[in-house]
mmCIF file with all atom_site columns, C-alpha atoms in Angstrom:
data_model
loop_
_atom_site.group_PDB
_atom_site.id
_atom_site.type_symbol
_atom_site.label_atom_id
_atom_site.label_alt_id
_atom_site.label_comp_id
_atom_site.label_asym_id
_atom_site.label_entity_id
_atom_site.label_seq_id
_atom_site.pdbx_PDB_ins_code
_atom_site.Cartn_x
_atom_site.Cartn_y
_atom_site.Cartn_z
_atom_site.occupancy
_atom_site.B_iso_or_equiv
_atom_site.pdbx_formal_charge
_atom_site.auth_seq_id
_atom_site.auth_comp_id
_atom_site.auth_asym_id
_atom_site.auth_atom_id
_atom_site.pdbx_PDB_model_num
ATOM 1  C CA . UNK A 1 1  ? -31.239 -42.984 -7.798 1.00 46.00 ? 1  UNK A CA 1
ATOM 2  C CA . UNK A 1 2  ? -31.506 -41.219 -4.841 1.00 54.00 ? 2  UNK A CA 1
ATOM 3  C CA . UNK A 1 3  ? -27.768 -41.990 -3.990 1.00 54.00 ? 3  UNK A CA 1
ATOM 4  C CA . UNK A 1 4  ? -26.978 -40.485 -7.384 1.00 59.00 ? 4  UNK A CA 1
ATOM 5  C CA . UNK A 1 5  ? -29.073 -37.332 -6.663 1.00 60.00 ? 5  UNK A CA 1
ATOM 6  C CA . UNK A 1 6  ? -31.536 -37.912 -9.504 1.00 83.00 ? 6  UNK A CA 1
ATOM 7  C CA . UNK A 1 7  ? -34.361 -38.192 -6.906 1.00 88.00 ? 7  UNK A CA 1
ATOM 8  C CA . UNK A 1 8  ? -34.520 -36.611 -3.591 1.00 91.00 ? 8  UNK A CA 1
ATOM 9  C CA . UNK A 1 9  ? -34.916 -38.539 -0.317 1.00 92.00 ? 9  UNK A CA 1
ATOM 10 C CA . UNK A 1 10 ? -38.304 -37.289 -0.009 1.00 94.00 ? 10 UNK A CA 1
ATOM 11 C CA . UNK A 1 11 ? -39.454 -38.337 -3.489 1.00 94.00 ? 11 UNK A CA 1
ATOM 12 C CA . UNK A 1 12 ? -38.167 -41.641 -2.778 1.00 94.00 ? 12 UNK A CA 1
ATOM 13 C CA . UNK A 1 13 ? -40.083 -41.955 0.403  1.00 96.00 ? 13 UNK A CA 1
ATOM 14 C CA . UNK A 1 14 ? -43.345 -40.905 -1.764 1.00 97.00 ? 14 UNK A CA 1
ATOM 15 C CA . UNK A 1 15 ? -42.349 -44.078 -3.879 1.00 95.00 ? 15 UNK A CA 1
ATOM 16 C CA . UNK A 1 16 ? -41.998 -46.296 -0.999 1.00 95.00 ? 16 UNK A CA 1
ATOM 17 C CA . UNK A 1 17 ? -45.390 -45.082 0.351  1.00 97.00 ? 17 UNK A CA 1
ATOM 18 C CA . UNK A 1 18 ? -47.190 -45.885 -3.003 1.00 97.00 ? 18 UNK A CA 1
ATOM 19 C CA . UNK A 1 19 ? -45.547 -49.234 -3.063 1.00 95.00 ? 19 UNK A CA 1
ATOM 20 C CA . UNK A 1 20 ? -46.689 -50.183 0.618  1.00 96.00 ? 20 UNK A CA 1
ATOM 21 C CA . UNK A 1 21 ? -50.218 -48.880 0.102  1.00 97.00 ? 21 UNK A CA 1
ATOM 22 C CA . UNK A 1 22 ? -50.292 -51.242 -3.008 1.00 96.00 ? 22 UNK A CA 1
ATOM 23 C CA . UNK A 1 23 ? -49.813 -54.230 -0.905 1.00 94.00 ? 23 UNK A CA 1
ATOM 24 C CA . UNK A 1 24 ? -52.797 -56.419 -0.143 1.00 94.00 ? 24 UNK A CA 1
ATOM 25 C CA . UNK A 1 25 ? -53.629 -56.800 3.631  1.00 93.00 ? 25 UNK A CA 1
ATOM 26 C CA . UNK A 1 26 ? -51.900 -59.885 5.218  1.00 91.00 ? 26 UNK A CA 1
ATOM 27 C CA . UNK A 1 27 ? -54.887 -60.589 7.489  1.00 91.00 ? 27 UNK A CA 1
ATOM 28 C CA . UNK A 1 28 ? -52.514 -60.309 10.584 1.00 92.00 ? 28 UNK A CA 1
ATOM 29 C CA . UNK A 1 29 ? -53.153 -57.376 12.608 1.00 95.00 ? 29 UNK A CA 1
ATOM 30 C CA . UNK A 1 30 ? -49.591 -56.990 13.822 1.00 95.00 ? 30 UNK A CA 1
ATOM 31 C CA . UNK A 1 31 ? -48.058 -57.214 10.475 1.00 95.00 ? 31 UNK A CA 1
ATOM 32 C CA . UNK A 1 32 ? -50.880 -54.818 8.656  1.00 96.00 ? 32 UNK A CA 1
ATOM 33 C CA . UNK A 1 33 ? -50.526 -52.403 11.648 1.00 97.00 ? 33 UNK A CA 1
ATOM 34 C CA . UNK A 1 34 ? -46.966 -52.062 11.312 1.00 97.00 ? 34 UNK A CA 1
ATOM 35 C CA . UNK A 1 35 ? -47.395 -51.592 7.564  1.00 97.00 ? 35 UNK A CA 1
ATOM 36 C CA . UNK A 1 36 ? -49.505 -48.809 8.361  1.00 98.00 ? 36 UNK A CA 1
ATOM 37 C CA . UNK A 1 37 ? -47.006 -47.178 10.755 1.00 98.00 ? 37 UNK A CA 1
ATOM 38 C CA . UNK A 1 38 ? -44.401 -47.447 8.097  1.00 98.00 ? 38 UNK A CA 1
ATOM 39 C CA . UNK A 1 39 ? -46.721 -45.822 5.714  1.00 98.00 ? 39 UNK A CA 1
ATOM 40 C CA . UNK A 1 40 ? -47.234 -42.845 7.958  1.00 98.00 ? 40 UNK A CA 1
ATOM 41 C CA . UNK A 1 41 ? -43.511 -42.537 8.846  1.00 98.00 ? 41 UNK A CA 1
ATOM 42 C CA . UNK A 1 42 ? -42.564 -42.355 5.305  1.00 97.00 ? 42 UNK A CA 1
ATOM 43 C CA . UNK A 1 43 ? -45.440 -39.996 4.517  1.00 98.00 ? 43 UNK A CA 1
ATOM 44 C CA . UNK A 1 44 ? -44.167 -37.490 7.376  1.00 97.00 ? 44 UNK A CA 1
ATOM 45 C CA . UNK A 1 45 ? -40.532 -37.940 6.067  1.00 97.00 ? 45 UNK A CA 1
ATOM 46 C CA . UNK A 1 46 ? -41.758 -37.283 2.323  1.00 96.00 ? 46 UNK A CA 1
ATOM 47 C CA . UNK A 1 47 ? -43.481 -33.884 3.499  1.00 97.00 ? 47 UNK A CA 1
ATOM 48 C CA . UNK A 1 48 ? -40.456 -32.881 5.627  1.00 96.00 ? 48 UNK A CA 1
ATOM 49 C CA . UNK A 1 49 ? -38.225 -30.974 3.196  1.00 93.00 ? 49 UNK A CA 1
ATOM 50 C CA . UNK A 1 50 ? -35.409 -30.829 6.087  1.00 93.00 ? 50 UNK A CA 1
ATOM 51 C CA . UNK A 1 51 ? -35.230 -34.626 6.504  1.00 91.00 ? 51 UNK A CA 1
ATOM 52 C CA . UNK A 1 52 ? -31.946 -36.130 5.868  1.00 89.00 ? 52 UNK A CA 1
ATOM 53 C CA . UNK A 1 53 ? -30.562 -39.429 4.924  1.00 90.00 ? 53 UNK A CA 1
ATOM 54 C CA . UNK A 1 54 ? -30.087 -40.313 8.594  1.00 93.00 ? 54 UNK A CA 1
ATOM 55 C CA . UNK A 1 55 ? -33.719 -40.006 8.968  1.00 95.00 ? 55 UNK A CA 1
ATOM 56 C CA . UNK A 1 56 ? -34.514 -41.806 5.952  1.00 94.00 ? 56 UNK A CA 1
ATOM 57 C CA . UNK A 1 57 ? -32.136 -44.804 6.740  1.00 94.00 ? 57 UNK A CA 1
ATOM 58 C CA . UNK A 1 58 ? -33.751 -45.151 10.240 1.00 96.00 ? 58 UNK A CA 1
ATOM 59 C CA . UNK A 1 59 ? -37.133 -45.834 8.922  1.00 97.00 ? 59 UNK A CA 1
ATOM 60 C CA . UNK A 1 60 ? -35.672 -47.983 6.036  1.00 96.00 ? 60 UNK A CA 1
ATOM 61 C CA . UNK A 1 61 ? -34.002 -50.118 8.714  1.00 95.00 ? 61 UNK A CA 1
ATOM 62 C CA . UNK A 1 62 ? -37.780 -50.474 10.337 1.00 96.00 ? 62 UNK A CA 1
ATOM 63 C CA . UNK A 1 63 ? -39.157 -51.448 6.823  1.00 96.00 ? 63 UNK A CA 1
ATOM 64 C CA . UNK A 1 64 ? -36.129 -54.157 6.383  1.00 95.00 ? 64 UNK A CA 1
ATOM 65 C CA . UNK A 1 65 ? -37.267 -55.608 9.803  1.00 94.00 ? 65 UNK A CA 1
ATOM 66 C CA . UNK A 1 66 ? -40.753 -55.598 8.884  1.00 95.00 ? 66 UNK A CA 1
ATOM 67 C CA . UNK A 1 67 ? -40.362 -57.273 5.502  1.00 93.00 ? 67 UNK A CA 1
ATOM 68 C CA . UNK A 1 68 ? -37.980 -60.000 7.104  1.00 92.00 ? 68 UNK A CA 1
ATOM 69 C CA . UNK A 1 69 ? -40.927 -61.018 9.666  1.00 91.00 ? 69 UNK A CA 1
ATOM 70 C CA . UNK A 1 70 ? -41.720 -64.558 9.159  1.00 89.00 ? 70 UNK A CA 1
ATOM 71 C CA . UNK A 1 71 ? -45.080 -65.354 8.498  1.00 86.00 ? 71 UNK A CA 1
ATOM 72 C CA . UNK A 1 72 ? -44.808 -69.390 7.939  1.00 86.00 ? 72 UNK A CA 1
ATOM 73 C CA . UNK A 1 73 ? -42.626 -71.995 7.420  1.00 84.00 ? 73 UNK A CA 1
ATOM 74 C CA . UNK A 1 74 ? -39.611 -72.958 9.607  1.00 84.00 ? 74 UNK A CA 1
ATOM 75 C CA . UNK A 1 75 ? -35.865 -71.916 9.289  1.00 77.00 ? 75 UNK A CA 1
ATOM 76 C CA . UNK A 1 76 ? -35.105 -73.307 5.897  1.00 83.00 ? 76 UNK A CA 1
ATOM 77 C CA . UNK A 1 77 ? -38.433 -72.650 4.152  1.00 85.00 ? 77 UNK A CA 1
ATOM 78 C CA . UNK A 1 78 ? -39.658 -69.608 5.969  1.00 83.00 ? 78 UNK A CA 1
ATOM 79 C CA . UNK A 1 79 ? -41.997 -67.077 3.962  1.00 88.00 ? 79 UNK A CA 1
ATOM 80 C CA . UNK A 1 80 ? -41.444 -63.674 4.960  1.00 88.00 ? 80 UNK A CA 1
ATOM 81 C CA . UNK A 1 81 ? -43.622 -60.595 4.440  1.00 90.00 ? 81 UNK A CA 1
ATOM 82 C CA . UNK A 1 82 ? -41.807 -59.349 1.675  1.00 86.00 ? 82 UNK A CA 1
ATOM 83 C CA . UNK A 1 83 ? -38.492 -58.997 -0.323 1.00 82.00 ? 83 UNK A CA 1
ATOM 84 C CA . UNK A 1 84 ? -37.068 -55.615 -0.193 1.00 83.00 ? 84 UNK A CA 1
ATOM 85 C CA . UNK A 1 85 ? -34.981 -54.907 -3.327 1.00 78.00 ? 85 UNK A CA 1
ATOM 86 C CA . UNK A 1 86 ? -31.887 -52.823 -2.145 1.00 72.00 ? 86 UNK A CA 1
ATOM 87 C CA . UNK A 1 87 ? -30.253 -51.984 -5.438 1.00 66.00 ? 87 UNK A CA 1
ATOM 88 C CA . UNK A 1 88 ? -31.639 -50.775 -8.429 1.00 52.00 ? 88 UNK A CA 1
#
Protein backbone atom coordinates (compact mmCIF):
# COMPACT_ATOMS: atom_id res chain seq x y z
CA UNK A 1 0.00 0.00 0.00
CA UNK A 2 2.81 2.38 0.78
CA UNK A 3 4.41 1.61 -2.57
CA UNK A 4 1.14 2.49 -4.31
CA UNK A 5 0.99 5.75 -2.30
CA UNK A 6 -2.25 4.65 -0.63
CA UNK A 7 -0.64 5.24 2.76
CA UNK A 8 2.44 7.17 3.77
CA UNK A 9 5.64 5.69 5.10
CA UNK A 10 4.74 7.24 8.46
CA UNK A 11 1.34 5.53 8.48
CA UNK A 12 2.95 2.20 7.68
CA UNK A 13 5.45 2.73 10.50
CA UNK A 14 2.51 3.25 12.90
CA UNK A 15 0.97 -0.03 11.78
CA UNK A 16 4.25 -1.83 12.39
CA UNK A 17 4.45 -0.28 15.88
CA UNK A 18 0.96 -1.58 16.68
CA UNK A 19 1.83 -5.08 15.50
CA UNK A 20 5.13 -5.19 17.37
CA UNK A 21 3.43 -4.01 20.56
CA UNK A 22 0.82 -6.76 20.16
CA UNK A 23 3.47 -9.48 20.31
CA UNK A 24 3.73 -11.24 23.65
CA UNK A 25 7.11 -11.03 25.39
CA UNK A 26 9.49 -13.78 24.33
CA UNK A 27 11.02 -14.23 27.79
CA UNK A 28 14.46 -13.48 26.39
CA UNK A 29 15.99 -10.17 27.47
CA UNK A 30 17.92 -9.68 24.24
CA UNK A 31 15.00 -10.41 21.92
CA UNK A 32 12.54 -8.37 23.98
CA UNK A 33 14.97 -5.47 24.30
CA UNK A 34 15.58 -5.44 20.56
CA UNK A 35 11.82 -5.47 19.96
CA UNK A 36 11.48 -2.44 22.23
CA UNK A 37 14.27 -0.68 20.31
CA UNK A 38 12.51 -1.40 17.01
CA UNK A 39 9.25 -0.02 18.38
CA UNK A 40 11.03 3.15 19.42
CA UNK A 41 12.69 3.53 16.00
CA UNK A 42 9.41 3.04 14.14
CA UNK A 43 7.63 5.47 16.50
CA UNK A 44 10.24 8.13 15.80
CA UNK A 45 9.92 7.52 12.07
CA UNK A 46 6.12 7.72 12.28
CA UNK A 47 6.41 11.11 13.99
CA UNK A 48 8.93 12.47 11.48
CA UNK A 49 7.13 14.00 8.52
CA UNK A 50 10.48 14.41 6.74
CA UNK A 51 11.39 10.71 6.98
CA UNK A 52 12.01 9.11 3.61
CA UNK A 53 11.92 5.57 2.29
CA UNK A 54 15.67 5.14 2.82
CA UNK A 55 15.20 5.67 6.56
CA UNK A 56 12.22 3.32 6.56
CA UNK A 57 14.16 0.66 4.63
CA UNK A 58 17.05 0.92 7.08
CA UNK A 59 14.78 0.19 10.05
CA UNK A 60 12.97 -2.53 8.10
CA UNK A 61 16.31 -4.26 7.58
CA UNK A 62 16.75 -4.30 11.37
CA UNK A 63 13.23 -5.71 11.71
CA UNK A 64 13.97 -8.49 9.18
CA UNK A 65 17.16 -9.40 11.02
CA UNK A 66 15.34 -9.45 14.37
CA UNK A 67 12.53 -11.61 12.99
CA UNK A 68 15.10 -14.04 11.61
CA UNK A 69 16.72 -14.56 15.03
CA UNK A 70 16.76 -18.26 15.87
CA UNK A 71 15.12 -19.07 19.21
CA UNK A 72 15.28 -22.88 19.06
CA UNK A 73 16.03 -25.86 16.86
CA UNK A 74 18.88 -26.58 14.52
CA UNK A 75 19.55 -25.59 10.93
CA UNK A 76 16.74 -27.59 9.33
CA UNK A 77 14.00 -27.09 11.93
CA UNK A 78 14.92 -23.75 13.46
CA UNK A 79 12.19 -21.71 15.10
CA UNK A 80 12.63 -18.00 14.45
CA UNK A 81 11.28 -14.98 16.35
CA UNK A 82 8.60 -14.22 13.75
CA UNK A 83 7.66 -14.37 10.09
CA UNK A 84 7.54 -10.95 8.46
CA UNK A 85 5.24 -10.80 5.47
CA UNK A 86 6.86 -8.71 2.77
CA UNK A 87 4.07 -8.52 0.19
CA UNK A 88 0.46 -7.54 0.65
